[in-house]
């Protein structure tokens, strides 16, 4: 869909769009050879302004998308680049271009060491969550949460199925062992519920084109998580993957 998704959503939703809570991401921007990642604060602010024009309204939340992507090139100036990018989104919020701003990171390991008082604090941090997330990402999320002083409701998860709920991995492995009791939930429901505990997040973003699937996942929130099992699982992950890339 290129960079037309905002306009497509606005055209499709029409008069219903104001009834929804809208969030979006900025970071991957149009370049001469296609999409390119940038932490340039001027370009980021312009991207938020363009999103407002495309939606015809201000989004409730705008994420800085995968800042780690450009931090590799920033080198020693990584903290400065991250702080400037976060400040651009904070400025967008102050200007009323969005209700709040956050950071969405697929591979957050480089980020915790860059956070100090010069880096603005986001309203939300969104990271990968679930049983297929590696130990490095889980530990980096905890460190980043602590560095920014984020509360329990300010960390969200994404990609709980690591691609697809119909992936063969969910047939080979039964995630219901992480739930308390025999509650009759499906494997997909169990995998979704466990995503709230690996790491601990307040919300999990999923996509579906079938309302029945969404209803099934909402019902999964009634399941209880066996935290002693998830804690042991994280310890095993650390032992197994220590020193290996996530």
mmCIF file of C-alpha atoms in Angstrom:
data_model
loop_
_atom_site.group_PDB
_atom_site.id
_atom_site.type_symbol
_atom_site.label_atom_id
_atom_site.label_comp_id
_atom_site.label_asym_id
_atom_site.label_seq_id
_atom_site.Cartn_x
_atom_site.Cartn_y
_atom_site.Cartn_z
ATOM 1 C CA UNK A 1 0.000 0.000 0.000
ATOM 2 C CA UNK A 2 3.094 2.212 0.044
ATOM 3 C CA UNK A 3 2.480 5.475 1.856
ATOM 4 C CA UNK A 4 -1.223 5.609 0.995
ATOM 5 C CA UNK A 5 -2.525 3.638 3.988
ATOM 6 C CA UNK A 6 -3.646 6.732 5.921
ATOM 7 C CA UNK A 7 -5.678 8.055 3.012
ATOM 8 C CA UNK A 8 -7.064 4.605 2.273
ATOM 9 C CA UNK A 9 -8.231 4.215 5.869
ATOM 10 C CA UNK A 10 -9.800 7.675 5.882
ATOM 11 C CA UNK A 11 -11.636 6.993 2.618
ATOM 12 C CA UNK A 12 -12.787 3.532 3.698
ATOM 13 C CA UNK A 13 -13.925 4.518 7.185
ATOM 14 C CA UNK A 14 -15.496 7.789 6.090
ATOM 15 C CA UNK A 15 -17.776 9.258 8.746
ATOM 16 C CA UNK A 16 -16.938 6.369 11.089
ATOM 17 C CA UNK A 17 -13.297 7.395 11.512
ATOM 18 C CA UNK A 18 -14.006 9.878 14.351
ATOM 19 C CA UNK A 19 -15.549 7.016 16.342
ATOM 20 C CA UNK A 20 -12.250 5.112 16.398
ATOM 21 C CA UNK A 21 -9.058 5.601 18.370
ATOM 22 C CA UNK A 22 -6.386 6.019 15.714
ATOM 23 C CA UNK A 23 -2.672 5.376 16.063
ATOM 24 C CA UNK A 24 0.084 5.353 13.469
ATOM 25 C CA UNK A 25 3.868 5.187 13.169
ATOM 26 C CA UNK A 26 6.516 7.430 11.643
ATOM 27 C CA UNK A 27 10.106 6.510 10.893
ATOM 28 C CA UNK A 28 9.998 4.839 7.497
ATOM 29 C CA UNK A 29 9.630 7.719 5.060
ATOM 30 C CA UNK A 30 9.480 8.164 1.271
ATOM 31 C CA UNK A 31 12.925 8.390 -0.303
ATOM 32 C CA UNK A 32 14.362 8.595 -3.816
ATOM 33 C CA UNK A 33 14.682 4.814 -3.981
ATOM 34 C CA UNK A 34 11.600 3.858 -1.993
ATOM 35 C CA UNK A 35 11.054 3.696 1.744
ATOM 36 C CA UNK A 36 13.968 4.680 3.964
ATOM 37 C CA UNK A 37 14.313 4.986 7.704
ATOM 38 C CA UNK A 38 15.127 8.334 9.273
ATOM 39 C CA UNK A 39 15.417 9.892 12.721
ATOM 40 C CA UNK A 40 15.671 13.374 11.236
ATOM 41 C CA UNK A 41 13.398 15.459 13.495
ATOM 42 C CA UNK A 42 12.279 17.786 10.690
ATOM 43 C CA UNK A 43 11.205 14.855 8.520
ATOM 44 C CA UNK A 44 9.475 13.126 11.425
ATOM 45 C CA UNK A 45 7.470 16.218 12.332
ATOM 46 C CA UNK A 46 6.541 16.664 8.670
ATOM 47 C CA UNK A 47 5.392 13.034 8.564
ATOM 48 C CA UNK A 48 3.075 13.605 11.521
ATOM 49 C CA UNK A 49 1.679 16.714 9.844
ATOM 50 C CA UNK A 50 1.085 14.700 6.665
ATOM 51 C CA UNK A 51 -0.709 11.999 8.662
ATOM 52 C CA UNK A 52 -3.071 14.625 10.058
ATOM 53 C CA UNK A 53 -3.838 15.846 6.551
ATOM 54 C CA UNK A 54 -4.368 12.303 5.273
ATOM 55 C CA UNK A 55 -6.647 11.292 8.152
ATOM 56 C CA UNK A 56 -8.477 14.596 8.217
ATOM 57 C CA UNK A 57 -8.006 14.573 11.991
ATOM 58 C CA UNK A 58 -5.299 14.221 14.632
ATOM 59 C CA UNK A 59 -4.395 10.639 15.597
ATOM 60 C CA UNK A 60 -4.615 9.784 19.271
ATOM 61 C CA UNK A 61 -1.146 8.223 19.289
ATOM 62 C CA UNK A 62 1.919 8.393 17.028
ATOM 63 C CA UNK A 63 4.806 5.948 17.459
ATOM 64 C CA UNK A 64 8.438 6.510 16.565
ATOM 65 C CA UNK A 65 8.877 3.360 14.495
ATOM 66 C CA UNK A 66 11.941 1.141 15.038
ATOM 67 C CA UNK A 67 14.428 3.868 16.042
ATOM 68 C CA UNK A 68 17.120 1.192 16.312
ATOM 69 C CA UNK A 69 17.093 0.953 12.518
ATOM 70 C CA UNK A 70 18.926 4.288 12.161
ATOM 71 C CA UNK A 71 20.867 4.140 15.418
ATOM 72 C CA UNK A 72 23.283 1.676 13.838
ATOM 73 C CA UNK A 73 24.402 4.423 11.459
ATOM 74 C CA UNK A 74 24.420 7.116 14.148
ATOM 75 C CA UNK A 75 27.216 5.382 16.064
ATOM 76 C CA UNK A 76 28.501 7.468 18.968
ATOM 77 C CA UNK A 77 25.830 10.074 18.297
ATOM 78 C CA UNK A 78 23.076 7.534 18.899
ATOM 79 C CA UNK A 79 21.794 9.129 22.095
ATOM 80 C CA UNK A 80 21.676 12.553 20.466
ATOM 81 C CA UNK A 81 19.839 11.188 17.412
ATOM 82 C CA UNK A 82 17.314 9.311 19.543
ATOM 83 C CA UNK A 83 16.723 12.319 21.797
ATOM 84 C CA UNK A 84 16.140 14.607 18.804
ATOM 85 C CA UNK A 85 13.678 12.165 17.235
ATOM 86 C CA UNK A 86 11.755 11.766 20.483
ATOM 87 C CA UNK A 87 11.728 15.531 20.960
ATOM 88 C CA UNK A 88 10.179 15.926 17.499
ATOM 89 C CA UNK A 89 7.276 13.694 18.492
ATOM 90 C CA UNK A 90 6.958 15.405 21.855
ATOM 91 C CA UNK A 91 6.757 18.700 19.962
ATOM 92 C CA UNK A 92 4.068 17.242 17.694
ATOM 93 C CA UNK A 93 2.046 16.409 20.789
ATOM 94 C CA UNK A 94 2.506 19.907 22.235
ATOM 95 C CA UNK A 95 1.351 21.407 18.924
ATOM 96 C CA UNK A 96 -1.813 19.313 19.045
ATOM 97 C CA UNK A 97 -0.890 17.193 16.021
ATOM 98 C CA UNK A 98 -1.497 14.032 18.059
ATOM 99 C CA UNK A 99 -2.850 13.129 21.452
ATOM 100 C CA UNK A 100 0.308 11.360 22.630
ATOM 101 C CA UNK A 101 3.489 9.816 21.292
ATOM 102 C CA UNK A 102 5.278 6.553 21.840
ATOM 103 C CA UNK A 103 8.101 4.307 20.669
ATOM 104 C CA UNK A 104 7.549 1.036 18.795
ATOM 105 C CA UNK A 105 10.661 -1.138 18.624
ATOM 106 C CA UNK A 106 11.075 -4.536 16.970
ATOM 107 C CA UNK A 107 14.604 -5.056 18.311
ATOM 108 C CA UNK A 108 15.037 -2.820 21.380
ATOM 109 C CA UNK A 109 18.397 -4.167 22.591
ATOM 110 C CA UNK A 110 20.387 -1.043 21.513
ATOM 111 C CA UNK A 111 18.014 1.381 23.247
ATOM 112 C CA UNK A 112 18.323 0.995 27.057
ATOM 113 C CA UNK A 113 21.927 2.176 27.161
ATOM 114 C CA UNK A 114 20.984 5.390 25.361
ATOM 115 C CA UNK A 115 18.262 6.543 27.732
ATOM 116 C CA UNK A 116 19.066 9.378 30.106
ATOM 117 C CA UNK A 117 17.349 12.602 31.177
ATOM 118 C CA UNK A 118 17.997 14.170 27.752
ATOM 119 C CA UNK A 119 15.740 11.639 25.996
ATOM 120 C CA UNK A 120 12.034 12.536 26.324
ATOM 121 C CA UNK A 121 9.818 9.926 27.968
ATOM 122 C CA UNK A 122 7.150 8.385 25.713
ATOM 123 C CA UNK A 123 3.584 7.757 26.790
ATOM 124 C CA UNK A 124 3.730 4.203 25.417
ATOM 125 C CA UNK A 125 6.425 1.673 24.536
ATOM 126 C CA UNK A 126 5.384 -1.089 22.113
ATOM 127 C CA UNK A 127 7.536 -4.187 21.627
ATOM 128 C CA UNK A 128 7.244 -7.753 20.409
ATOM 129 C CA UNK A 129 5.486 -10.022 22.868
ATOM 130 C CA UNK A 130 4.791 -13.718 23.165
ATOM 131 C CA UNK A 131 6.340 -17.142 23.415
ATOM 132 C CA UNK A 132 8.502 -16.757 20.307
ATOM 133 C CA UNK A 133 10.271 -13.602 21.497
ATOM 134 C CA UNK A 134 13.910 -14.156 22.374
ATOM 135 C CA UNK A 135 15.570 -13.592 25.724
ATOM 136 C CA UNK A 136 17.489 -10.559 24.461
ATOM 137 C CA UNK A 137 14.341 -8.706 23.461
ATOM 138 C CA UNK A 138 12.549 -9.606 26.694
ATOM 139 C CA UNK A 139 15.431 -8.403 28.858
ATOM 140 C CA UNK A 140 15.917 -5.267 26.749
ATOM 141 C CA UNK A 141 12.240 -4.438 27.159
ATOM 142 C CA UNK A 142 12.517 -4.714 30.934
ATOM 143 C CA UNK A 143 15.623 -2.517 30.924
ATOM 144 C CA UNK A 144 14.018 0.066 28.642
ATOM 145 C CA UNK A 145 10.865 0.132 30.753
ATOM 146 C CA UNK A 146 12.967 0.789 33.857
ATOM 147 C CA UNK A 147 15.171 3.396 32.154
ATOM 148 C CA UNK A 148 12.156 5.438 31.096
ATOM 149 C CA UNK A 149 10.265 4.792 34.329
ATOM 150 C CA UNK A 150 7.219 3.463 32.494
ATOM 151 C CA UNK A 151 4.235 2.154 34.424
ATOM 152 C CA UNK A 152 2.480 -1.160 33.907
ATOM 153 C CA UNK A 153 -0.127 0.367 31.604
ATOM 154 C CA UNK A 154 2.436 2.106 29.409
ATOM 155 C CA UNK A 155 4.021 -0.964 27.793
ATOM 156 C CA UNK A 156 2.175 -2.664 24.926
ATOM 157 C CA UNK A 157 2.879 -5.785 22.918
ATOM 158 C CA UNK A 158 2.702 -6.640 19.227
ATOM 159 C CA UNK A 159 3.101 -9.667 16.943
ATOM 160 C CA UNK A 160 1.998 -12.235 19.571
ATOM 161 C CA UNK A 161 2.003 -15.055 16.995
ATOM 162 C CA UNK A 162 5.280 -14.034 15.331
ATOM 163 C CA UNK A 163 3.548 -13.745 11.991
ATOM 164 C CA UNK A 164 0.470 -15.955 11.909
ATOM 165 C CA UNK A 165 -1.834 -17.731 14.325
ATOM 166 C CA UNK A 166 -2.040 -20.553 11.760
ATOM 167 C CA UNK A 167 1.716 -21.155 11.768
ATOM 168 C CA UNK A 168 2.683 -24.843 12.187
ATOM 169 C CA UNK A 169 4.543 -23.993 15.398
ATOM 170 C CA UNK A 170 1.223 -23.715 17.242
ATOM 171 C CA UNK A 171 0.384 -27.273 16.212
ATOM 172 C CA UNK A 172 3.727 -28.667 17.328
ATOM 173 C CA UNK A 173 3.719 -26.863 20.659
ATOM 174 C CA UNK A 174 0.847 -26.478 23.123
ATOM 175 C CA UNK A 175 1.016 -23.084 24.885
ATOM 176 C CA UNK A 176 -1.805 -24.073 27.227
ATOM 177 C CA UNK A 177 0.834 -25.455 29.609
ATOM 178 C CA UNK A 178 1.406 -21.817 30.613
ATOM 179 C CA UNK A 179 -2.198 -21.359 31.772
ATOM 180 C CA UNK A 180 -3.634 -22.133 35.178
ATOM 181 C CA UNK A 181 -6.024 -25.071 35.264
ATOM 182 C CA UNK A 182 -7.907 -26.843 32.481
ATOM 183 C CA UNK A 183 -10.018 -23.959 31.206
ATOM 184 C CA UNK A 184 -10.878 -25.183 27.717
ATOM 185 C CA UNK A 185 -9.101 -22.438 25.789
ATOM 186 C CA UNK A 186 -7.620 -23.118 22.353
ATOM 187 C CA UNK A 187 -3.908 -23.067 21.590
ATOM 188 C CA UNK A 188 -4.278 -19.766 19.757
ATOM 189 C CA UNK A 189 -6.110 -18.253 22.709
ATOM 190 C CA UNK A 190 -3.413 -19.487 25.078
ATOM 191 C CA UNK A 191 -0.617 -18.066 22.920
ATOM 192 C CA UNK A 192 -2.368 -14.704 22.834
ATOM 193 C CA UNK A 193 -2.974 -14.649 26.582
ATOM 194 C CA UNK A 194 0.636 -15.573 27.367
ATOM 195 C CA UNK A 195 1.826 -12.665 25.229
ATOM 196 C CA UNK A 196 0.649 -10.373 28.038
ATOM 197 C CA UNK A 197 3.251 -11.960 30.316
ATOM 198 C CA UNK A 198 6.246 -12.202 27.962
ATOM 199 C CA UNK A 199 7.127 -9.420 28.633
ATOM 200 C CA UNK A 200 4.500 -7.922 30.942
ATOM 201 C CA UNK A 201 2.337 -5.643 28.803
ATOM 202 C CA UNK A 202 -1.030 -3.953 29.245
ATOM 203 C CA UNK A 203 -2.300 -4.387 25.670
ATOM 204 C CA UNK A 204 -1.431 -6.464 22.610
ATOM 205 C CA UNK A 205 -1.894 -5.311 19.019
ATOM 206 C CA UNK A 206 -3.275 -7.881 16.575
ATOM 207 C CA UNK A 207 -4.761 -7.729 13.114
ATOM 208 C CA UNK A 208 -7.638 -9.736 11.683
ATOM 209 C CA UNK A 209 -10.261 -9.463 8.985
ATOM 210 C CA UNK A 210 -12.723 -11.716 10.801
ATOM 211 C CA UNK A 211 -14.659 -10.366 13.817
ATOM 212 C CA UNK A 212 -15.073 -13.904 15.175
ATOM 213 C CA UNK A 213 -11.299 -14.233 15.522
ATOM 214 C CA UNK A 214 -11.139 -10.969 17.443
ATOM 215 C CA UNK A 215 -13.936 -12.140 19.740
ATOM 216 C CA UNK A 216 -12.009 -15.353 20.389
ATOM 217 C CA UNK A 217 -8.925 -13.409 21.418
ATOM 218 C CA UNK A 218 -10.896 -11.074 23.659
ATOM 219 C CA UNK A 219 -12.373 -14.118 25.388
ATOM 220 C CA UNK A 220 -8.836 -15.413 25.986
ATOM 221 C CA UNK A 221 -8.234 -12.527 28.393
ATOM 222 C CA UNK A 222 -10.320 -14.458 30.914
ATOM 223 C CA UNK A 223 -7.624 -17.137 31.111
ATOM 224 C CA UNK A 224 -5.246 -17.207 34.057
ATOM 225 C CA UNK A 225 -1.484 -17.238 33.507
ATOM 226 C CA UNK A 226 0.769 -19.479 35.585
ATOM 227 C CA UNK A 227 3.441 -16.900 36.373
ATOM 228 C CA UNK A 228 5.790 -19.442 37.948
ATOM 229 C CA UNK A 229 5.904 -21.268 34.605
ATOM 230 C CA UNK A 230 6.498 -18.084 32.602
ATOM 231 C CA UNK A 231 9.249 -17.028 35.005
ATOM 232 C CA UNK A 232 10.928 -20.418 34.663
ATOM 233 C CA UNK A 233 10.571 -20.198 30.884
ATOM 234 C CA UNK A 234 12.380 -16.851 30.840
ATOM 235 C CA UNK A 235 15.206 -18.310 32.915
ATOM 236 C CA UNK A 236 15.544 -21.193 30.469
ATOM 237 C CA UNK A 237 15.584 -18.766 27.549
ATOM 238 C CA UNK A 238 18.420 -16.809 29.127
ATOM 239 C CA UNK A 239 20.452 -19.964 29.710
ATOM 240 C CA UNK A 240 19.804 -21.349 26.235
ATOM 241 C CA UNK A 241 20.326 -18.201 24.214
ATOM 242 C CA UNK A 242 22.957 -16.369 26.252
ATOM 243 C CA UNK A 243 25.501 -14.925 23.884
ATOM 244 C CA UNK A 244 23.417 -15.651 20.777
ATOM 245 C CA UNK A 245 21.673 -13.020 18.603
ATOM 246 C CA UNK A 246 17.955 -12.548 19.285
#
